[in-house]
Amino acid sequence: MAHGTEGAANLEHQKNTARFFVENRQIAWVLLLATALWGVYAYIKMPKKKDPEFPVLSAAALCPWPGVNADKIEQLVTRKIEQKIAENVRVKRVESVTRGSLAAIYVNLEDNVVEPGKIWDDLQLKLDSITDLPEGAGPIIFLKDYGDTTAVMLTVSSPQANGPEITWRAQEIRKALELVRGRRSKAGLRSAGIINFPLSVSPVVPRQTIQQFIELARQNRWGRDMAPIEGPGFVGVDGDFGPDDKAIEAVSMRFIQQHLRPSELHPDAWPLVIIRDGKDAEARLQASAGDKYSLHELDQFTELIQRTLQGVPTVSKVFRSGVLKERIFLEYSQEKLASYGIQPAALKDILRGRNITFPGGLLEVAGKDVLIDPSGEFKSEKEIGDVLVAATPTGAPVYLRDGVNIYRGYEPSLYLNHFQSRDEHGQWRRSRAITLSVYMRAGQQIADVGAQVQATLTELKQRLPNDLILAKTSDQPLQVEENISLFMKSLFEAIVLVVVVALIGFWEWRSALLIAISIPLTLAMTFGMLQVMGIDLQQVSIASLILALGLLVDDPVVAGDAIKRELDHGKPGLLAAWLGPTKLATAILFATITNIVAYLPMLMIGGMTGWFVYSLPIVITCSLVASRLVSMTFVPLLGYYLLRPGKAEIPMAERRHRGFGKFYYRLGDALLNHRKVALAFSIVLLAWGVYYFSNLRQDFFPKDLSYLSFVDVWLPEDANISSTDDTTRLVEQVIVKA
């Protein structure tokens, strides 16, 4: 591209890009249309997401050792893991936090690592090679993917039980109360504490808890004439606890706090219900109804959703959080087992010998292979109880169920997952939930992920209960759509402002229209460059485009003004269209280079910050280069068709005595005539700016304002999970009221 200076004799005879586009307008129009289509195609095909992709250089290794203090874990577990991790030469820093029952080791790689996946795999192999951990410690959990961001977070929770179920439960409770109170006098003074739970839950543990409560209540005289009641889906105790309904609640809370571990209470149990008159049972149940579906049922529902979503082409993986694993628990008394001559340690070998899970092999019969599948694998709790473990002195068989209580239950949870939403009456309700995190495949469109996930969920709802709550607690496609909408709004506002300013400055619509057309052309070329360079649309690149809007109009404005000036000087339209930009080509070039150089040093930022803002200087550079190309190609072409000579130019001497020019020149003369005062004022102004700059808070990233917010609740390390849950309930109540 040739450059020239104003007044050169041979300027009108040189060849350059601007002249080619003006004199070969058919080719220029084809290239303009191709550029616009290129930009539209690139915009559609560019991956769109909320945050830029960058390698995560941090990971964590967790190793539990329940019931052991921090000092012992530090010596026997933490140090071994730290030594293994430190064997990799690309590890920059290893930190650890050892607490009671848990060792947490944090790993940070060197800042120049581009592909950390290979290093994580090596560290995983090294951690797997640790085989000398103390008994009861482990397994080592290596977390290397926690830097991934989810495209969609779907929370599944149960609605509140209502309708026919409440009516049915009330009838069963009423029958049980009538049966118990019919054999006692003064039934009107009695009150019953009822705990409901799903029918899928075994009543073994609740029944034992009620018996324990009655024994302690009799010893401590908490009530009189107490009797257990039981029915399908509920257990309770009926007795004379006084005229106050709160008395039995206080007694129950005292029993839980002093004799039970709150963290081990069944998560599917409904809140305690106090019933005096059986006629009020339905109203009381309606007021304190629990979840309609158990966690076991939510587990089944979410497993179906997980398997289905994993088949979506744009989804890479789906994780579930909040799932409580179920186990078969065996509770026994050593004295009772000893009476049968059974050692507790022998139970493991007895069950292992009975529970056959290995294949039997193949048997050749008449030229055919017959698969032999040994029977004996446990299918239910009943089959475990039917295992023969000993015999009495008289030869009678002793089964496992004779000395052991066998029931199905949940493992103690390390964390709880709840979802709070409004019901049909507008009241906030809190329920247990399971959250599915859906991750997007690399290079996919976030909008396509959202659409396919939504279509899959719509189809899945036909196979799930109609009242099951499915809520998107995080919707990245929506956030990306909002960011794109913000950019489009800013683009529209920029075009309007540029047109308005151009109208005010040039005082004609033709120049304003030329500048307005140059903005989308420049952006189209910018999108094409970004798509070729592999830059995607995310919050950093979008912010860069918004920032670049104020820079990319500079070159077209200067080029358009130069064309207008040549027309005003009497040059023909064909000559003025390329001669004006050519005269200012050098100034436009160096102005573009200056702006580019101002942002390129951001590519030298290292670490996670450098990866995060990597697209910012690239986007601005592409937009400025595109602006330079448009100002020397399409602006001359469009200027030939749009711009016309204006009125005669006002002489410079006359400008100094009218309008804004009069004020400007007077101010300039005053500053030059009082140079010392002007210099002193400049120094004071500079010192004032330096002072306030030094007192400004410095932060590389601004606050990310979003419709999502998080509240972290910290309790002392020795606080159990139930205490944390109680505290979060209070925090939730404050947030709901806000």
PDB file of N, CA and C in Angstrom, residues 159-162 166 270-271 273 283-292 429-430:
ATOM      1  N   PRO A 159     -41.100 -32.187  45.167  1.00  0.00           N
ATOM      2  CA  PRO A 159     -42.153 -31.282  45.644  1.00  0.00           C
ATOM      3  C   PRO A 159     -42.633 -31.709  47.024  1.00  0.00           C
ATOM      4  N   GLN A 160     -43.378 -30.860  47.644  1.00  0.00           N
ATOM      5  CA  GLN A 160     -43.947 -31.183  48.953  1.00  0.00           C
ATOM      6  C   GLN A 160     -45.098 -32.174  48.786  1.00  0.00           C
ATOM      7  N   ALA A 161     -45.133 -33.155  49.671  1.00  0.00           N
ATOM      8  CA  ALA A 161     -46.226 -34.128  49.628  1.00  0.00           C
ATOM      9  C   ALA A 161     -47.554 -33.425  49.893  1.00  0.00           C
ATOM     10  N   ASN A 162     -48.569 -33.775  49.116  1.00  0.00           N
ATOM     11  CA  ASN A 162     -49.880 -33.149  49.287  1.00  0.00           C
ATOM     12  C   ASN A 162     -50.950 -34.056  48.699  1.00  0.00           C
ATOM     13  N   ILE A 166     -51.383 -37.114  51.629  1.00  0.00           N
ATOM     14  CA  ILE A 166     -51.624 -36.560  52.962  1.00  0.00           C
ATOM     15  C   ILE A 166     -52.907 -37.158  53.551  1.00  0.00           C
ATOM     16  N   TRP A 270     -39.818 -36.734  57.677  1.00  0.00           N
ATOM     17  CA  TRP A 270     -40.536 -35.462  57.735  1.00  0.00           C
ATOM     18  C   TRP A 270     -40.344 -34.817  59.102  1.00  0.00           C
ATOM     19  N   PRO A 271     -40.648 -33.544  59.229  1.00  0.00           N
ATOM     20  CA  PRO A 271     -40.583 -32.901  60.546  1.00  0.00           C
ATOM     21  C   PRO A 271     -41.567 -33.549  61.533  1.00  0.00           C
ATOM     22  N   VAL A 273     -44.519 -34.148  63.949  1.00  0.00           N
ATOM     23  CA  VAL A 273     -45.900 -33.649  63.967  1.00  0.00           C
ATOM     24  C   VAL A 273     -46.529 -34.008  65.308  1.00  0.00           C
ATOM     25  N   ALA A 283     -54.806 -31.886  58.805  1.00  0.00           N
ATOM     26  CA  ALA A 283     -54.393 -30.478  58.823  1.00  0.00           C
ATOM     27  C   ALA A 283     -52.970 -30.331  59.342  1.00  0.00           C
ATOM     28  N   ARG A 284     -52.621 -31.111  60.387  1.00  0.00           N
ATOM     29  CA  ARG A 284     -51.267 -31.041  60.933  1.00  0.00           C
ATOM     30  C   ARG A 284     -50.241 -31.547  59.911  1.00  0.00           C
ATOM     31  N   LEU A 285     -50.570 -32.629  59.226  1.00  0.00           N
ATOM     32  CA  LEU A 285     -49.646 -33.157  58.225  1.00  0.00           C
ATOM     33  C   LEU A 285     -49.473 -32.180  57.066  1.00  0.00           C
ATOM     34  N   GLN A 286     -50.561 -31.543  56.671  1.00  0.00           N
ATOM     35  CA  GLN A 286     -50.494 -30.588  55.572  1.00  0.00           C
ATOM     36  C   GLN A 286     -49.590 -29.417  55.920  1.00  0.00           C
ATOM     37  N   ALA A 287     -49.590 -29.014  57.183  1.00  0.00           N
ATOM     38  CA  ALA A 287     -48.793 -27.858  57.613  1.00  0.00           C
ATOM     39  C   ALA A 287     -47.304 -28.175  57.685  1.00  0.00           C
ATOM     40  N   SER A 288     -46.946 -29.439  57.898  1.00  0.00           N
ATOM     41  CA  SER A 288     -45.526 -29.787  58.051  1.00  0.00           C
ATOM     42  C   SER A 288     -45.149 -30.967  57.166  1.00  0.00           C
ATOM     43  N   ALA A 289     -45.723 -31.020  55.982  1.00  0.00           N
ATOM     44  CA  ALA A 289     -45.441 -32.129  55.073  1.00  0.00           C
ATOM     45  C   ALA A 289     -44.003 -32.049  54.579  1.00  0.00           C
ATOM     46  N   GLY A 290     -43.404 -33.218  54.376  1.00  0.00           N
ATOM     47  CA  GLY A 290     -42.045 -33.296  53.880  1.00  0.00           C
ATOM     48  C   GLY A 290     -42.003 -33.541  52.386  1.00  0.00           C
ATOM     49  N   ASP A 291     -40.867 -34.023  51.920  1.00  0.00           N
ATOM     50  CA  ASP A 291     -40.695 -34.266  50.498  1.00  0.00           C
ATOM     51  C   ASP A 291     -41.520 -35.462  50.057  1.00  0.00           C
ATOM     52  N   LYS A 292     -42.072 -35.338  48.865  1.00  0.00           N
ATOM     53  CA  LYS A 292     -42.879 -36.431  48.322  1.00  0.00           C
ATOM     54  C   LYS A 292     -42.007 -37.611  47.908  1.00  0.00           C
ATOM     55  N   ARG A 429     -39.893 -22.705  50.109  1.00  0.00           N
ATOM     56  CA  ARG A 429     -39.794 -24.049  50.659  1.00  0.00           C
ATOM     57  C   ARG A 429     -38.414 -24.617  50.366  1.00  0.00           C
ATOM     58  N   ARG A 430     -37.863 -25.288  51.367  1.00  0.00           N
ATOM     59  CA  ARG A 430     -36.518 -25.864  51.270  1.00  0.00           C
ATOM     60  C   ARG A 430     -36.615 -27.386  51.206  1.00  0.00           C
TER      61      ARG A 430
END
